[in-house]
XYZ file of C-alpha atoms in Angstrom:
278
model
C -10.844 11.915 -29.977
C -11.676 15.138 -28.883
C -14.795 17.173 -30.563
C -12.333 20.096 -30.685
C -8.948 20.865 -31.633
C -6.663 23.309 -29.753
C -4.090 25.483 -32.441
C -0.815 26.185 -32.030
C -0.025 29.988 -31.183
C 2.814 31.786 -31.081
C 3.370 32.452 -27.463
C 6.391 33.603 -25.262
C 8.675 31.043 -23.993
C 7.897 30.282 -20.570
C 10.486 30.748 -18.108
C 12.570 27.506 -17.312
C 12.999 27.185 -13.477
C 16.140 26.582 -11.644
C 17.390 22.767 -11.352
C 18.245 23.828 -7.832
C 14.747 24.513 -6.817
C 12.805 21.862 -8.693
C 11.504 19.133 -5.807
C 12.856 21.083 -3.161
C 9.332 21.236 -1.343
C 6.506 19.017 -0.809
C 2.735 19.700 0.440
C 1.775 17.130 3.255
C -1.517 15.129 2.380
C -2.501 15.989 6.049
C -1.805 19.371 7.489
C -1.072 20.886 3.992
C 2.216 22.680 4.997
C 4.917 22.957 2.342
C 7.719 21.269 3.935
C 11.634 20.549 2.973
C 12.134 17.621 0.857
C 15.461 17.134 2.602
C 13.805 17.817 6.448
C 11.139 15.299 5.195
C 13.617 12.520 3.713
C 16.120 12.607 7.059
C 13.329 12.173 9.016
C 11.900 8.647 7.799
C 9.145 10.749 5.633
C 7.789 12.185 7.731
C 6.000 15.484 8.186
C 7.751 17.383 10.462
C 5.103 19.237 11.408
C 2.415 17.077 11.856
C 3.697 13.627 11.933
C 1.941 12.488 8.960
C 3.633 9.374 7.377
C 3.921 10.064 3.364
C 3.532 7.055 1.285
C 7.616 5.025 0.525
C 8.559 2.471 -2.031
C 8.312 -1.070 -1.892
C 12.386 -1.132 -1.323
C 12.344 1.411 1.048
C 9.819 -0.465 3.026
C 11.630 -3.628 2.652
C 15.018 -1.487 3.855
C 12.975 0.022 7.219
C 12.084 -3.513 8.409
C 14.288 -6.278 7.649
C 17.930 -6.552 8.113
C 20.548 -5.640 5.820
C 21.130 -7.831 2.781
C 18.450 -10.654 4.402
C 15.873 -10.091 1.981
C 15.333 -12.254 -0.923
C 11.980 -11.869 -3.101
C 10.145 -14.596 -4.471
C 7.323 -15.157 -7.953
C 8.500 -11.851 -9.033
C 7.881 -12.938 -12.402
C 3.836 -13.464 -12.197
C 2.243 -11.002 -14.177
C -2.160 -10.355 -15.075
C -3.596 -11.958 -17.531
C -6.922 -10.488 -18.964
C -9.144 -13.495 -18.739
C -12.315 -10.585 -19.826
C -10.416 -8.941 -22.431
C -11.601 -5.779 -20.132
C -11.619 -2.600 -21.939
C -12.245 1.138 -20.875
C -10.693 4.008 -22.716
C -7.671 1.546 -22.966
C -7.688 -2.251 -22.974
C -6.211 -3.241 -19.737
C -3.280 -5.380 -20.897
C -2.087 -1.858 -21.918
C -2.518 -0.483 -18.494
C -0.777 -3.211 -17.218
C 2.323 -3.244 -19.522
C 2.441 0.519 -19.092
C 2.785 0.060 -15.045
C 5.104 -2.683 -15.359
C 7.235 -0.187 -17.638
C 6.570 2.764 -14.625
C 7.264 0.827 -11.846
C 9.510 -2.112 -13.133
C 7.825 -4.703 -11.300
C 5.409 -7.404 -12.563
C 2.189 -6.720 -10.088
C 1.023 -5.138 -7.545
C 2.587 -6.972 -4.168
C 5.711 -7.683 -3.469
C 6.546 -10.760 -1.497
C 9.789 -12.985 0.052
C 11.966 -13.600 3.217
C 13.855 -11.938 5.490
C 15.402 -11.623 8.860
C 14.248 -8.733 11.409
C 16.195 -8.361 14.268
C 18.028 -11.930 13.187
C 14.156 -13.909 13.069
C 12.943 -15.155 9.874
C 9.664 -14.122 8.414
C 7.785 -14.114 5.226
C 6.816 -10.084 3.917
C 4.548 -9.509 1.722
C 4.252 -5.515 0.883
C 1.870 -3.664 -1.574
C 2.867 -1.524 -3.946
C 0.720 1.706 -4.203
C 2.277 3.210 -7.187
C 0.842 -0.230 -9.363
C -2.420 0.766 -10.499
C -2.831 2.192 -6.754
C -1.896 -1.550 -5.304
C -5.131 -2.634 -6.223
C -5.565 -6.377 -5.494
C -6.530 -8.351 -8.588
C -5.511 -12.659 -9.305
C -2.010 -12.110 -9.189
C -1.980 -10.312 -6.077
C -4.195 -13.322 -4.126
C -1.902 -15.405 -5.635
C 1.180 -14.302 -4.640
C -0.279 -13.689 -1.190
C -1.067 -17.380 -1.210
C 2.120 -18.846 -2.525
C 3.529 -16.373 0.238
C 1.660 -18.093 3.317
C 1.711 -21.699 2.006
C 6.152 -21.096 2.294
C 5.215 -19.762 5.768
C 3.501 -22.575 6.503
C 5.891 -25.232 5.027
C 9.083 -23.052 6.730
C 7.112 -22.385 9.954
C 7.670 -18.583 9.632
C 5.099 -15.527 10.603
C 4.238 -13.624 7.882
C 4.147 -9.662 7.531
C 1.569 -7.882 5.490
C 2.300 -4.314 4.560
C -0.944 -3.027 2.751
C -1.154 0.534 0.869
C -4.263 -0.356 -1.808
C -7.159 1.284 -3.385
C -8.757 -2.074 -3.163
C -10.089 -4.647 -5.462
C -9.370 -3.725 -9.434
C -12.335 -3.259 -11.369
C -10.326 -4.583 -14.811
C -10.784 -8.216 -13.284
C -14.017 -7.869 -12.346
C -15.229 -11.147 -10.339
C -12.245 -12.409 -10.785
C -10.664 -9.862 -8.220
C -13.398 -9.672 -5.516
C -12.705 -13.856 -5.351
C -9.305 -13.032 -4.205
C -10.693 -11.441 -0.718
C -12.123 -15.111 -0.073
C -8.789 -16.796 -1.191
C -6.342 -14.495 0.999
C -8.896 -14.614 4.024
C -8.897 -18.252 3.745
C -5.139 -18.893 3.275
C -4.918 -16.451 6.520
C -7.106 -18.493 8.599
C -4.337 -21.669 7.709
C -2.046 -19.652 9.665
C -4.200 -19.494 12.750
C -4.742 -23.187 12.812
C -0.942 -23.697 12.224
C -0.641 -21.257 15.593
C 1.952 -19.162 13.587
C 1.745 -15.257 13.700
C 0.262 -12.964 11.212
C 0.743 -9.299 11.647
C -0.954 -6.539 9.426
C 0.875 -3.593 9.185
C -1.988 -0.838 7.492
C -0.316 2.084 5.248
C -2.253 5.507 3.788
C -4.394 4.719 2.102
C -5.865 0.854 3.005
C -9.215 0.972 1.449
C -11.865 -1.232 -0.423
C -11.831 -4.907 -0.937
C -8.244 -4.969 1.149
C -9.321 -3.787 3.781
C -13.125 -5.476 3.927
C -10.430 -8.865 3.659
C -7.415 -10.133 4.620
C -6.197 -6.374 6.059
C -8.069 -6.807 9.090
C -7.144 -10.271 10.184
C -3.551 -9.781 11.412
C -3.429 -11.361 14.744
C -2.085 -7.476 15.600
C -3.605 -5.395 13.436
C -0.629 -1.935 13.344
C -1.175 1.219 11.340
C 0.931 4.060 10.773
C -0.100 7.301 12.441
C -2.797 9.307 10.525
C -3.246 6.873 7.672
C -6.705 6.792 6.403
C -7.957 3.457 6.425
C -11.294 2.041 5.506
C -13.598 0.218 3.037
C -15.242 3.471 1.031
C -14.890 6.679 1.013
C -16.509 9.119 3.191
C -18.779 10.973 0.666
C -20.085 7.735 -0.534
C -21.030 6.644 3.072
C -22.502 9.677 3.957
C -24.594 9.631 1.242
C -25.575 6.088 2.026
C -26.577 6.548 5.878
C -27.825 10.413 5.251
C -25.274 11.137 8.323
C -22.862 13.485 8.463
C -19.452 11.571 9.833
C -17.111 12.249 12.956
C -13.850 14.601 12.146
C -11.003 12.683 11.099
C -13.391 9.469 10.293
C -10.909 6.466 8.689
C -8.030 7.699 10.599
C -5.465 5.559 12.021
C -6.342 7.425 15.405
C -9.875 7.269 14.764
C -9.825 3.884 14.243
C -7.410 3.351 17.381
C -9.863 4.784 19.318
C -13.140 2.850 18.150
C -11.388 -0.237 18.739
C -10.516 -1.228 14.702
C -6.792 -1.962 15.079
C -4.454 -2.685 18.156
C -2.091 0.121 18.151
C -0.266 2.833 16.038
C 3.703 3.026 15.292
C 5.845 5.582 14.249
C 7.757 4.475 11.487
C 11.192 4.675 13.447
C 9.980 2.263 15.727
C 8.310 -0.259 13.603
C 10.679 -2.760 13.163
C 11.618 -2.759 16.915
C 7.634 -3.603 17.226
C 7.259 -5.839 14.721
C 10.520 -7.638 16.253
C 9.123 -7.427 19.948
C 5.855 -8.914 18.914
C 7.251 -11.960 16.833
C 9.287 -12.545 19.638
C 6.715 -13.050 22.021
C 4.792 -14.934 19.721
């Protein structure tokens, strides 16, 4: 509780704005235009001017890559446990129930089967607005579960990744699961079956430092900032002050991090071209 207390007053009644205007605009994370919702929406979201890719739902995700009414998810009933009874200014079982009410889904990663371009693949996307799609046990579980069916079905597997990294609630627990994943990944390379990464704004932290970075093709989305920490923190650390547009996609591209960037409106014809030749 607060030390103070703030009183009720007696003050005018603030003006109500229009319906019609509410969410018409949006500020892009990148160039920091105020652009139409509308423009943004028909075109993939996307900024128009700038090309910046803003952050979509798991479904809409799921809708932009595989074909219509192919997808089927699976374990979407695993949920956290709280194996430390971990507790901040709120125990974390009640951070957890409140995102499942938010978001209506269990965890943090979605995962399941379907078709692009008629070929069968496992997906396995993150979802950023679940405690920022940090990757705690159900997460490297899932993503497990998710590759031992690829294996078993013979399938490549698709990793979407938007995450803030490993979460802090699960302490040791969580960082355990960069081990797991990268471990369950490397069965895919010995079973000679594709695994493409697919790298969102923001990939950061423990995702990133793990199983992010081993997609046989490693794709991100134009001007996503991708890296392990933050800038601040690593200037700090090296007493250097970083390259403009460090832990961009095109910085990355560059620098020889990842293979190649997509626009969004061509991703699934990528993602299809490349499991084909695999």
């Amino acid at each position: 509780m607060a030390w103070f207390k703030k009183e009720k007053t007696s003050e005018p009644a603030v003006p109500v704005r229009s319906k019609g205007s509410e969410g018409m605009w949006l500020k892009c994370n990148h160039c920091r235009e105020i652009v139409y919702r509308k423009e943004v929406d028909r075109n993939n979201k996307v900024c128009p001017k700038c090309d910046y890719h803003f952050p979509i739902s798991v479904m809409e995700r799921v809708g932009l890559l595989v074909d219509l009414g192919t997808f089927k998810e699976w374990d979407s009933d695993l949920e956290a446990q709280d194996p430390l009874t971990f507790h901040d200014t709120k125990p974390y079982r009640e951070r957890v129930k409140a995102q499942q009410e938010k978001t209506g889904r269990k965890d943090a990663l979605v995962i399941g089967e379907g078709m692009i371009n008629g070929n069968w693949v496992v997906l396995c996307i993150f979802d950023f607005s679940f405690m920022g799609g940090s990757m705690g046990s159900v997460v490297g579980e899932k993503l497990c579960r998710a590759i031992d069916r690829a294996l078993e079905l013979k399938r490549p597997v698709i990793l979407v990744t938007a995450s803030g990294g490993a979460r802090m609630q699960e302490g040791i627990l969580s960082l355990m699961q960069m081990a797991k994943t990268s471990t369950s990944v490397a069965k895919l390379g010995e079973a000679k079956l594709p695994f493409i990464s697919i790298l969102a704004d923001p990939t950061f932290g423990g995702v990133t430092a793990s199983v992010a970075m081993l997609g046989d093709v490693i794709i991100a989305e134009p001007k996503a900032l991708i890296g392990f920490a933050g800038p601040r923190v690593i200037e700090q650390t090296i007493k250097q002050q970083l390259p403009d547009q460090f832990q961009r996609a095109e910085f990355l591209l560059e620098h020889g991090m990842i293979d190649m960037i997509v626009e969004r409106k061509q991703l699934k014809e990528t993602v299809s071209t490349l499991v084909g030749h695999f």
